[in-house]
PDB file of N, CA and C in Angstrom:
ATOM      1  N   UNK A 815     159.138 149.300  79.538  1.00  0.00           N
ATOM      2  CA  UNK A 815     159.358 149.819  78.204  1.00  0.00           C
ATOM      3  C   UNK A 815     158.058 150.442  77.701  1.00  0.00           C
ATOM      4  N   UNK A 816     158.176 151.616  77.165  1.00  0.00           N
ATOM      5  CA  UNK A 816     156.999 152.313  76.658  1.00  0.00           C
ATOM      6  C   UNK A 816     156.867 152.046  75.163  1.00  0.00           C
ATOM      7  N   UNK A 817     155.794 151.412  74.795  1.00  0.00           N
ATOM      8  CA  UNK A 817     155.538 151.086  73.395  1.00  0.00           C
ATOM      9  C   UNK A 817     154.380 151.907  72.875  1.00  0.00           C
ATOM     10  N   UNK A 818     154.321 152.024  71.560  1.00  0.00           N
ATOM     11  CA  UNK A 818     153.179 152.706  70.970  1.00  0.00           C
ATOM     12  C   UNK A 818     151.979 151.765  71.009  1.00  0.00           C
ATOM     13  N   UNK A 819     150.800 152.357  70.891  1.00  0.00           N
ATOM     14  CA  UNK A 819     149.590 151.537  70.851  1.00  0.00           C
ATOM     15  C   UNK A 819     149.607 150.624  69.633  1.00  0.00           C
ATOM     16  N   UNK A 820     150.189 151.096  68.547  1.00  0.00           N
ATOM     17  CA  UNK A 820     150.287 150.278  67.331  1.00  0.00           C
ATOM     18  C   UNK A 820     151.110 149.016  67.606  1.00  0.00           C
ATOM     19  N   UNK A 821     152.223 149.153  68.291  1.00  0.00           N
ATOM     20  CA  UNK A 821     153.055 147.995  68.629  1.00  0.00           C
ATOM     21  C   UNK A 821     152.312 147.036  69.543  1.00  0.00           C
ATOM     22  N   UNK A 822     151.536 147.582  70.448  1.00  0.00           N
ATOM     23  CA  UNK A 822     150.832 146.748  71.421  1.00  0.00           C
ATOM     24  C   UNK A 822     149.689 145.961  70.797  1.00  0.00           C
ATOM     25  N   UNK A 823     149.208 146.406  69.643  1.00  0.00           N
ATOM     26  CA  UNK A 823     148.148 145.678  68.945  1.00  0.00           C
ATOM     27  C   UNK A 823     148.573 144.253  68.601  1.00  0.00           C
ATOM     28  N   UNK A 824     149.846 144.049  68.387  1.00  0.00           N
ATOM     29  CA  UNK A 824     150.346 142.770  67.896  1.00  0.00           C
ATOM     30  C   UNK A 824     150.864 141.850  69.003  1.00  0.00           C
ATOM     31  N   UNK A 825     150.725 142.269  70.245  1.00  0.00           N
ATOM     32  CA  UNK A 825     151.245 141.476  71.360  1.00  0.00           C
ATOM     33  C   UNK A 825     150.205 140.485  71.866  1.00  0.00           C
ATOM     34  N   UNK A 826     150.683 139.363  72.333  1.00  0.00           N
ATOM     35  CA  UNK A 826     149.805 138.376  72.958  1.00  0.00           C
ATOM     36  C   UNK A 826     149.405 138.872  74.347  1.00  0.00           C
ATOM     37  N   UNK A 827     148.397 138.243  74.908  1.00  0.00           N
ATOM     38  CA  UNK A 827     147.976 138.608  76.269  1.00  0.00           C
ATOM     39  C   UNK A 827     149.112 138.379  77.262  1.00  0.00           C
ATOM     40  N   UNK A 828     149.877 137.329  77.062  1.00  0.00           N
ATOM     41  CA  UNK A 828     151.014 137.045  77.942  1.00  0.00           C
ATOM     42  C   UNK A 828     152.054 138.160  77.842  1.00  0.00           C
ATOM     43  N   UNK A 829     152.319 138.633  76.641  1.00  0.00           N
ATOM     44  CA  UNK A 829     153.277 139.724  76.459  1.00  0.00           C
ATOM     45  C   UNK A 829     152.772 141.010  77.094  1.00  0.00           C
ATOM     46  N   UNK A 830     151.478 141.272  76.959  1.00  0.00           N
ATOM     47  CA  UNK A 830     150.896 142.451  77.614  1.00  0.00           C
ATOM     48  C   UNK A 830     151.091 142.376  79.124  1.00  0.00           C
ATOM     49  N   UNK A 831     150.873 141.193  79.686  1.00  0.00           N
ATOM     50  CA  UNK A 831     151.051 140.989  81.131  1.00  0.00           C
ATOM     51  C   UNK A 831     152.490 141.304  81.535  1.00  0.00           C
ATOM     52  N   UNK A 832     153.458 140.872  80.736  1.00  0.00           N
ATOM     53  CA  UNK A 832     154.862 141.113  81.048  1.00  0.00           C
ATOM     54  C   UNK A 832     155.205 142.598  80.957  1.00  0.00           C
ATOM     55  N   UNK A 833     154.637 143.295  79.976  1.00  0.00           N
ATOM     56  CA  UNK A 833     154.926 144.721  79.816  1.00  0.00           C
ATOM     57  C   UNK A 833     154.370 145.525  80.975  1.00  0.00           C
ATOM     58  N   UNK A 834     153.178 145.182  81.403  1.00  0.00           N
ATOM     59  CA  UNK A 834     152.571 145.906  82.516  1.00  0.00           C
ATOM     60  C   UNK A 834     153.395 145.674  83.773  1.00  0.00           C
ATOM     61  N   UNK A 835     154.028 144.524  83.836  1.00  0.00           N
ATOM     62  CA  UNK A 835     155.063 144.265  84.814  1.00  0.00           C
ATOM     63  C   UNK A 835     154.620 144.125  86.242  1.00  0.00           C
ATOM     64  N   UNK A 836     155.160 144.993  87.099  1.00  0.00           N
ATOM     65  CA  UNK A 836     155.021 144.809  88.540  1.00  0.00           C
ATOM     66  C   UNK A 836     153.624 145.084  89.059  1.00  0.00           C
ATOM     67  N   UNK A 837     152.753 145.604  88.239  1.00  0.00           N
ATOM     68  CA  UNK A 837     151.377 145.823  88.682  1.00  0.00           C
ATOM     69  C   UNK A 837     150.648 144.485  88.748  1.00  0.00           C
ATOM     70  N   UNK A 838     149.760 144.385  89.689  1.00  0.00           N
ATOM     71  CA  UNK A 838     148.938 143.180  89.819  1.00  0.00           C
ATOM     72  C   UNK A 838     147.717 143.343  88.929  1.00  0.00           C
ATOM     73  N   UNK A 839     147.719 142.642  87.814  1.00  0.00           N
ATOM     74  CA  UNK A 839     146.629 142.722  86.853  1.00  0.00           C
ATOM     75  C   UNK A 839     146.148 141.306  86.576  1.00  0.00           C
ATOM     76  N   UNK A 840     144.851 141.111  86.670  1.00  0.00           N
ATOM     77  CA  UNK A 840     144.303 139.771  86.464  1.00  0.00           C
ATOM     78  C   UNK A 840     144.290 139.408  84.978  1.00  0.00           C
ATOM     79  N   UNK A 841     144.151 138.134  84.713  1.00  0.00           N
ATOM     80  CA  UNK A 841     144.033 137.667  83.345  1.00  0.00           C
ATOM     81  C   UNK A 841     142.828 138.261  82.642  1.00  0.00           C
ATOM     82  N   UNK A 842     141.754 138.451  83.394  1.00  0.00           N
ATOM     83  CA  UNK A 842     140.540 139.059  82.825  1.00  0.00           C
ATOM     84  C   UNK A 842     140.809 140.496  82.412  1.00  0.00           C
ATOM     85  N   UNK A 843     141.545 141.242  83.226  1.00  0.00           N
ATOM     86  CA  UNK A 843     141.878 142.625  82.884  1.00  0.00           C
ATOM     87  C   UNK A 843     142.791 142.699  81.662  1.00  0.00           C
ATOM     88  N   UNK A 844     143.731 141.778  81.568  1.00  0.00           N
ATOM     89  CA  UNK A 844     144.609 141.723  80.395  1.00  0.00           C
ATOM     90  C   UNK A 844     143.783 141.405  79.151  1.00  0.00           C
ATOM     91  N   UNK A 845     142.854 140.464  79.264  1.00  0.00           N
ATOM     92  CA  UNK A 845     141.982 140.132  78.138  1.00  0.00           C
ATOM     93  C   UNK A 845     141.192 141.365  77.700  1.00  0.00           C
ATOM     94  N   UNK A 846     140.636 142.086  78.651  1.00  0.00           N
ATOM     95  CA  UNK A 846     139.871 143.294  78.327  1.00  0.00           C
ATOM     96  C   UNK A 846     140.749 144.345  77.652  1.00  0.00           C
ATOM     97  N   UNK A 847     141.973 144.483  78.101  1.00  0.00           N
ATOM     98  CA  UNK A 847     142.906 145.416  77.479  1.00  0.00           C
ATOM     99  C   UNK A 847     143.181 145.008  76.028  1.00  0.00           C
ATOM    100  N   UNK A 848     143.364 143.723  75.792  1.00  0.00           N
ATOM    101  CA  UNK A 848     143.589 143.232  74.434  1.00  0.00           C
ATOM    102  C   UNK A 848     142.377 143.523  73.542  1.00  0.00           C
ATOM    103  N   UNK A 849     141.181 143.387  74.088  1.00  0.00           N
ATOM    104  CA  UNK A 849     139.957 143.693  73.332  1.00  0.00           C
ATOM    105  C   UNK A 849     139.905 145.186  72.990  1.00  0.00           C
ATOM    106  N   UNK A 850     140.308 146.024  73.922  1.00  0.00           N
ATOM    107  CA  UNK A 850     140.338 147.471  73.668  1.00  0.00           C
ATOM    108  C   UNK A 850     141.325 147.787  72.546  1.00  0.00           C
ATOM    109  N   UNK A 851     142.499 147.155  72.564  1.00  0.00           N
ATOM    110  CA  UNK A 851     143.476 147.384  71.498  1.00  0.00           C
ATOM    111  C   UNK A 851     142.917 146.940  70.146  1.00  0.00           C
ATOM    112  N   UNK A 852     142.186 145.836  70.123  1.00  0.00           N
ATOM    113  CA  UNK A 852     141.552 145.392  68.877  1.00  0.00           C
ATOM    114  C   UNK A 852     140.554 146.432  68.379  1.00  0.00           C
ATOM    115  N   UNK A 853     139.802 147.021  69.287  1.00  0.00           N
ATOM    116  CA  UNK A 853     138.841 148.064  68.907  1.00  0.00           C
ATOM    117  C   UNK A 853     139.571 149.300  68.374  1.00  0.00           C
ATOM    118  N   UNK A 854     140.692 149.642  68.983  1.00  0.00           N
ATOM    119  CA  UNK A 854     141.495 150.761  68.489  1.00  0.00           C
ATOM    120  C   UNK A 854     141.913 150.528  67.042  1.00  0.00           C
ATOM    121  N   UNK A 855     142.301 149.300  66.718  1.00  0.00           N
ATOM    122  CA  UNK A 855     142.761 148.989  65.368  1.00  0.00           C
ATOM    123  C   UNK A 855     141.666 149.231  64.336  1.00  0.00           C
ATOM    124  N   UNK A 856     140.438 149.045  64.739  1.00  0.00           N
ATOM    125  CA  UNK A 856     139.305 149.238  63.839  1.00  0.00           C
ATOM    126  C   UNK A 856     138.897 150.706  63.771  1.00  0.00           C
ATOM    127  N   UNK A 857     138.916 151.376  64.903  1.00  0.00           N
ATOM    128  CA  UNK A 857     138.316 152.707  65.001  1.00  0.00           C
ATOM    129  C   UNK A 857     139.285 153.877  64.841  1.00  0.00           C
ATOM    130  N   UNK A 858     140.568 153.651  65.016  1.00  0.00           N
ATOM    131  CA  UNK A 858     141.525 154.759  65.037  1.00  0.00           C
ATOM    132  C   UNK A 858     142.555 154.567  63.930  1.00  0.00           C
ATOM    133  N   UNK A 859     142.913 155.647  63.290  1.00  0.00           N
ATOM    134  CA  UNK A 859     143.900 155.651  62.220  1.00  0.00           C
ATOM    135  C   UNK A 859     145.234 155.072  62.709  1.00  0.00           C
ATOM    136  N   UNK A 860     145.841 154.212  61.908  1.00  0.00           N
ATOM    137  CA  UNK A 860     147.090 153.562  62.321  1.00  0.00           C
ATOM    138  C   UNK A 860     148.223 154.562  62.522  1.00  0.00           C
ATOM    139  N   UNK A 861     148.219 155.661  61.773  1.00  0.00           N
ATOM    140  CA  UNK A 861     149.259 156.678  61.951  1.00  0.00           C
ATOM    141  C   UNK A 861     149.185 157.274  63.362  1.00  0.00           C
ATOM    142  N   UNK A 862     147.980 157.529  63.837  1.00  0.00           N
ATOM    143  CA  UNK A 862     147.801 158.045  65.198  1.00  0.00           C
ATOM    144  C   UNK A 862     148.265 157.008  66.220  1.00  0.00           C
ATOM    145  N   UNK A 863     147.905 155.741  66.003  1.00  0.00           N
ATOM    146  CA  UNK A 863     148.303 154.682  66.935  1.00  0.00           C
ATOM    147  C   UNK A 863     149.819 154.532  66.992  1.00  0.00           C
ATOM    148  N   UNK A 864     150.505 154.831  65.876  1.00  0.00           N
ATOM    149  CA  UNK A 864     151.961 154.737  65.855  1.00  0.00           C
ATOM    150  C   UNK A 864     152.611 155.869  66.643  1.00  0.00           C
ATOM    151  N   UNK A 865     151.888 156.949  66.864  1.00  0.00           N
ATOM    152  CA  UNK A 865     152.441 158.088  67.602  1.00  0.00           C
ATOM    153  C   UNK A 865     152.010 158.110  69.067  1.00  0.00           C
ATOM    154  N   UNK A 866     150.962 157.395  69.390  1.00  0.00           N
ATOM    155  CA  UNK A 866     150.419 157.394  70.751  1.00  0.00           C
ATOM    156  C   UNK A 866     151.073 156.277  71.558  1.00  0.00           C
ATOM    157  N   UNK A 867     151.709 156.636  72.641  1.00  0.00           N
ATOM    158  CA  UNK A 867     152.357 155.650  73.502  1.00  0.00           C
ATOM    159  C   UNK A 867     151.400 155.185  74.592  1.00  0.00           C
ATOM    160  N   UNK A 868     151.623 153.971  75.048  1.00  0.00           N
ATOM    161  CA  UNK A 868     150.795 153.398  76.105  1.00  0.00           C
ATOM    162  C   UNK A 868     150.808 154.302  77.341  1.00  0.00           C
ATOM    163  N   UNK A 869     151.956 154.883  77.658  1.00  0.00           N
ATOM    164  CA  UNK A 869     152.039 155.777  78.823  1.00  0.00           C
ATOM    165  C   UNK A 869     151.145 156.996  78.634  1.00  0.00           C
ATOM    166  N   UNK A 870     151.024 157.495  77.395  1.00  0.00           N
ATOM    167  CA  UNK A 870     150.124 158.622  77.132  1.00  0.00           C
ATOM    168  C   UNK A 870     148.684 158.235  77.434  1.00  0.00           C
ATOM    169  N   UNK A 871     148.313 157.025  77.045  1.00  0.00           N
ATOM    170  CA  UNK A 871     146.959 156.542  77.304  1.00  0.00           C
ATOM    171  C   UNK A 871     146.705 156.469  78.809  1.00  0.00           C
ATOM    172  N   UNK A 872     147.649 155.933  79.536  1.00  0.00           N
ATOM    173  CA  UNK A 872     147.496 155.809  80.986  1.00  0.00           C
ATOM    174  C   UNK A 872     147.427 157.167  81.676  1.00  0.00           C
ATOM    175  N   UNK A 873     148.162 158.134  81.139  1.00  0.00           N
ATOM    176  CA  UNK A 873     148.203 159.474  81.732  1.00  0.00           C
ATOM    177  C   UNK A 873     147.103 160.386  81.198  1.00  0.00           C
ATOM    178  N   UNK A 874     146.370 159.926  80.176  1.00  0.00           N
ATOM    179  CA  UNK A 874     145.308 160.734  79.589  1.00  0.00           C
ATOM    180  C   UNK A 874     145.840 161.863  78.732  1.00  0.00           C
ATOM    181  N   UNK A 875     147.008 161.679  78.150  1.00  0.00           N
ATOM    182  CA  UNK A 875     147.641 162.720  77.331  1.00  0.00           C
ATOM    183  C   UNK A 875     147.509 162.380  75.840  1.00  0.00           C
ATOM    184  N   UNK A 876     147.259 163.382  75.036  1.00  0.00           N
ATOM    185  CA  UNK A 876     147.266 163.206  73.585  1.00  0.00           C
ATOM    186  C   UNK A 876     148.681 163.448  73.077  1.00  0.00           C
ATOM    187  N   UNK A 877     149.119 162.701  72.062  1.00  0.00           N
ATOM    188  CA  UNK A 877     150.495 162.873  71.585  1.00  0.00           C
ATOM    189  C   UNK A 877     150.754 164.221  70.931  1.00  0.00           C
ATOM    190  N   UNK A 878     149.718 164.930  70.531  1.00  0.00           N
ATOM    191  CA  UNK A 878     149.887 166.214  69.853  1.00  0.00           C
ATOM    192  C   UNK A 878     149.621 167.394  70.757  1.00  0.00           C
ATOM    193  N   UNK A 879     149.400 167.133  72.046  1.00  0.00           N
ATOM    194  CA  UNK A 879     149.110 168.227  72.981  1.00  0.00           C
ATOM    195  C   UNK A 879     150.358 169.063  73.220  1.00  0.00           C
ATOM    196  N   UNK A 880     150.148 170.343  73.436  1.00  0.00           N
ATOM    197  CA  UNK A 880     151.291 171.240  73.705  1.00  0.00           C
ATOM    198  C   UNK A 880     151.777 171.097  75.122  1.00  0.00           C
TER     199      UNK A 880
END
């Protein structure tokens, strides 16, 4: 399931692990991802986070790109 970064801000590390799914990701990597999401909440406008999907982040795409 593709969620926005805003939605992912509120997920537990366990939930993040489940969303990432079939990929082998360590607990340390999940923790680091959660820390990055916390930094996003501080540094990036919530409106942008509501439009940016996790898949866009992984693909390096901006939500407003043509």
